[in-house]
Amino acid sequence: MLIESSKLFFTRSDYINILSSQNLETAIGYLSEKFLASEIGKLAGIHRISLIDVYNALDKGYRGILQSLFSQAKNEERSIADKILWLLSSLDLYLSLNALTAGVKPPLMASPLPLLIPEIPDPMNIYILKEILPVELHGLVKEYINKRSIQLQQIIRALDSLAMKVDKLKYYELSVLVNLLHDMQLLKACILYPEVRQLQPRVFSLNPADFYENCGKSIREVSAMLSKDRPFAVVFSEAINDSLKFSSGIEALDLGVYTGLHYLASLILQKTVIEKTCRLMLKLLGQYVFLKLVFTVAGSGLYRQEASAFISKWVT
């Protein structure tokens, strides 16, 4: 049974030590006492470790720990956690499948998709992908198989279906968080594809008028809109605003979303067994993104001070 222990989670000091490292070879040493030890140990024979080597080790380590979490969960726990995981990943899957046609693989630094699909399958093997996806995403894959592209309406429909699987009466706090996550994914879709606004997607948590007014606007404007909404939305606003210190692109929104989920899951998901399972999953995903951030900073030498302030503020 996975529990929140020092072997599973990193402290602020752990992250700061990684950030303070002069090279990646020194930085990975701070992972040696965690559950990532076996994957990191495989890097020992590499003469000069690259950031891609570290990313791949993190992907493999977190893929394994998520598989352990899901294997220990009972049916309903596993089903709901799986829906939330794909709610986080489905837009990235949409981007990746459409990119296959153009022969482009989009950056996925702040996404759990590499944990779910180690390599995006070749279009000829897309049927294999369908077998691991929840039923809510089958329409998306079917359209890709038939047309080699996916309409925006398909991903909007998939996001709706996945978010609606969490029963508001049974798991109120979790449903509030999932509904807000749904809207955050819609905001991401709006930034990437301004035509989403014309589809008039359903908004589950945010003020609809504010949402439609800001759909497709800059990440900074989206953050300002969230700051005027409910308290949970304000947390996301603040996390996104802090993330903008590292990038003005879509990566800032992604980092802000995973940071907000990590923080809020730690704060509110404590009652039922299902909420505790989702809490553990969301905290692990947040940590996964935090590690990619600090290793990127350690590898480049840029933004050390900003990253230290970010970690000190958001790591619970």
PDB file of N, CA, C and O in Angstrom, residues 1-2 4 69 77 174 265 268-283:
ATOM      1  N   MET A   1       0.842  -1.200   0.000  1.00  0.00           N
ATOM      2  CA  MET A   1       0.000   0.000   0.000  1.00  0.00           C
ATOM      3  C   MET A   1       0.883   1.258   0.000  1.00  0.00           C
ATOM      4  O   MET A   1       1.752   1.406   0.840  1.00  0.00           O
ATOM      5  N   LEU A   2       0.669   2.117  -0.988  1.00  0.00           N
ATOM      6  CA  LEU A   2       1.440   3.353  -1.064  1.00  0.00           C
ATOM      7  C   LEU A   2       0.975   4.332   0.016  1.00  0.00           C
ATOM      8  O   LEU A   2      -0.224   4.534   0.197  1.00  0.00           O
ATOM      9  N   GLU A   4       2.047   8.268   2.029  1.00  0.00           N
ATOM     10  CA  GLU A   4       2.818   9.494   1.874  1.00  0.00           C
ATOM     11  C   GLU A   4       4.010   9.449   2.819  1.00  0.00           C
ATOM     12  O   GLU A   4       3.882   9.717   4.015  1.00  0.00           O
ATOM     13  N   LEU A  69       0.032   2.384  -7.787  1.00  0.00           N
ATOM     14  CA  LEU A  69      -1.127   3.023  -7.158  1.00  0.00           C
ATOM     15  C   LEU A  69      -2.425   2.467  -7.728  1.00  0.00           C
ATOM     16  O   LEU A  69      -3.349   2.132  -6.984  1.00  0.00           O
ATOM     17  N   GLU A  77     -12.295   3.273  -7.146  1.00  0.00           N
ATOM     18  CA  GLU A  77     -11.151   4.164  -6.955  1.00  0.00           C
ATOM     19  C   GLU A  77     -10.351   4.291  -8.252  1.00  0.00           C
ATOM     20  O   GLU A  77     -10.022   5.390  -8.708  1.00  0.00           O
ATOM     21  N   LEU A 174     -13.972  16.537  -4.298  1.00  0.00           N
ATOM     22  CA  LEU A 174     -13.306  16.044  -5.505  1.00  0.00           C
ATOM     23  C   LEU A 174     -14.016  16.540  -6.761  1.00  0.00           C
ATOM     24  O   LEU A 174     -13.369  16.945  -7.730  1.00  0.00           O
ATOM     25  N   ALA A 265      -5.145  19.462  -3.798  1.00  0.00           N
ATOM     26  CA  ALA A 265      -5.327  18.053  -3.422  1.00  0.00           C
ATOM     27  C   ALA A 265      -4.796  17.810  -2.011  1.00  0.00           C
ATOM     28  O   ALA A 265      -5.416  17.105  -1.206  1.00  0.00           O
ATOM     29  N   ILE A 268      -7.547  19.544   0.464  1.00  0.00           N
ATOM     30  CA  ILE A 268      -8.975  19.211   0.604  1.00  0.00           C
ATOM     31  C   ILE A 268      -9.344  17.746   0.425  1.00  0.00           C
ATOM     32  O   ILE A 268     -10.416  17.330   0.875  1.00  0.00           O
ATOM     33  N   LEU A 269      -8.513  16.950  -0.231  1.00  0.00           N
ATOM     34  CA  LEU A 269      -8.908  15.565  -0.515  1.00  0.00           C
ATOM     35  C   LEU A 269      -8.442  14.644   0.610  1.00  0.00           C
ATOM     36  O   LEU A 269      -7.377  14.026   0.540  1.00  0.00           O
ATOM     37  N   GLN A 270      -9.270  14.525   1.662  1.00  0.00           N
ATOM     38  CA  GLN A 270      -8.846  13.783   2.854  1.00  0.00           C
ATOM     39  C   GLN A 270      -9.919  12.875   3.441  1.00  0.00           C
ATOM     40  O   GLN A 270      -9.653  12.167   4.408  1.00  0.00           O
ATOM     41  N   LYS A 271     -11.131  12.871   2.893  1.00  0.00           N
ATOM     42  CA  LYS A 271     -12.235  12.177   3.560  1.00  0.00           C
ATOM     43  C   LYS A 271     -12.349  10.711   3.150  1.00  0.00           C
ATOM     44  O   LYS A 271     -12.057   9.820   3.934  1.00  0.00           O
ATOM     45  N   THR A 272     -12.788  10.453   1.931  1.00  0.00           N
ATOM     46  CA  THR A 272     -13.050   9.077   1.500  1.00  0.00           C
ATOM     47  C   THR A 272     -11.783   8.409   0.967  1.00  0.00           C
ATOM     48  O   THR A 272     -10.789   9.081   0.661  1.00  0.00           O
ATOM     49  N   VAL A 273     -11.838   7.086   0.829  1.00  0.00           N
ATOM     50  CA  VAL A 273     -10.710   6.335   0.272  1.00  0.00           C
ATOM     51  C   VAL A 273     -10.425   6.795  -1.156  1.00  0.00           C
ATOM     52  O   VAL A 273      -9.262   6.947  -1.560  1.00  0.00           O
ATOM     53  N   ILE A 274     -11.480   7.028  -1.928  1.00  0.00           N
ATOM     54  CA  ILE A 274     -11.308   7.474  -3.314  1.00  0.00           C
ATOM     55  C   ILE A 274     -10.636   8.832  -3.360  1.00  0.00           C
ATOM     56  O   ILE A 274      -9.731   9.077  -4.172  1.00  0.00           O
ATOM     57  N   GLU A 275     -11.042   9.744  -2.475  1.00  0.00           N
ATOM     58  CA  GLU A 275     -10.411  11.059  -2.441  1.00  0.00           C
ATOM     59  C   GLU A 275      -8.939  10.949  -2.061  1.00  0.00           C
ATOM     60  O   GLU A 275      -8.093  11.665  -2.608  1.00  0.00           O
ATOM     61  N   LYS A 276      -8.622  10.041  -1.150  1.00  0.00           N
ATOM     62  CA  LYS A 276      -7.232   9.873  -0.741  1.00  0.00           C
ATOM     63  C   LYS A 276      -6.386   9.293  -1.877  1.00  0.00           C
ATOM     64  O   LYS A 276      -5.219   9.659  -2.049  1.00  0.00           O
ATOM     65  N   THR A 277      -6.986   8.379  -2.664  1.00  0.00           N
ATOM     66  CA  THR A 277      -6.278   7.834  -3.823  1.00  0.00           C
ATOM     67  C   THR A 277      -6.003   8.929  -4.848  1.00  0.00           C
ATOM     68  O   THR A 277      -4.892   9.044  -5.380  1.00  0.00           O
ATOM     69  N   CYS A 278      -7.010   9.757  -5.106  1.00  0.00           N
ATOM     70  CA  CYS A 278      -6.851  10.860  -6.063  1.00  0.00           C
ATOM     71  C   CYS A 278      -5.877  11.904  -5.539  1.00  0.00           C
ATOM     72  O   CYS A 278      -5.102  12.480  -6.302  1.00  0.00           O
ATOM     73  N   ARG A 279      -5.905  12.119  -4.246  1.00  0.00           N
ATOM     74  CA  ARG A 279      -4.959  13.048  -3.615  1.00  0.00           C
ATOM     75  C   ARG A 279      -3.525  12.583  -3.861  1.00  0.00           C
ATOM     76  O   ARG A 279      -2.656  13.363  -4.276  1.00  0.00           O
ATOM     77  N   LEU A 280      -3.285  11.298  -3.618  1.00  0.00           N
ATOM     78  CA  LEU A 280      -1.949  10.746  -3.809  1.00  0.00           C
ATOM     79  C   LEU A 280      -1.521  10.869  -5.269  1.00  0.00           C
ATOM     80  O   LEU A 280      -0.387  11.266  -5.574  1.00  0.00           O
ATOM     81  N   MET A 281      -2.433  10.558  -6.189  1.00  0.00           N
ATOM     82  CA  MET A 281      -2.120  10.641  -7.618  1.00  0.00           C
ATOM     83  C   MET A 281      -1.793  12.076  -8.035  1.00  0.00           C
ATOM     84  O   MET A 281      -0.795  12.327  -8.720  1.00  0.00           O
ATOM     85  N   LEU A 282      -2.616  13.033  -7.607  1.00  0.00           N
ATOM     86  CA  LEU A 282      -2.400  14.421  -8.004  1.00  0.00           C
ATOM     87  C   LEU A 282      -1.141  15.011  -7.376  1.00  0.00           C
ATOM     88  O   LEU A 282      -0.437  15.810  -7.993  1.00  0.00           O
ATOM     89  N   LYS A 283      -0.827  14.598  -6.150  1.00  0.00           N
ATOM     90  CA  LYS A 283       0.409  15.054  -5.521  1.00  0.00           C
ATOM     91  C   LYS A 283       1.628  14.483  -6.258  1.00  0.00           C
ATOM     92  O   LYS A 283       2.632  15.172  -6.454  1.00  0.00           O
TER      93      LYS A 283
END
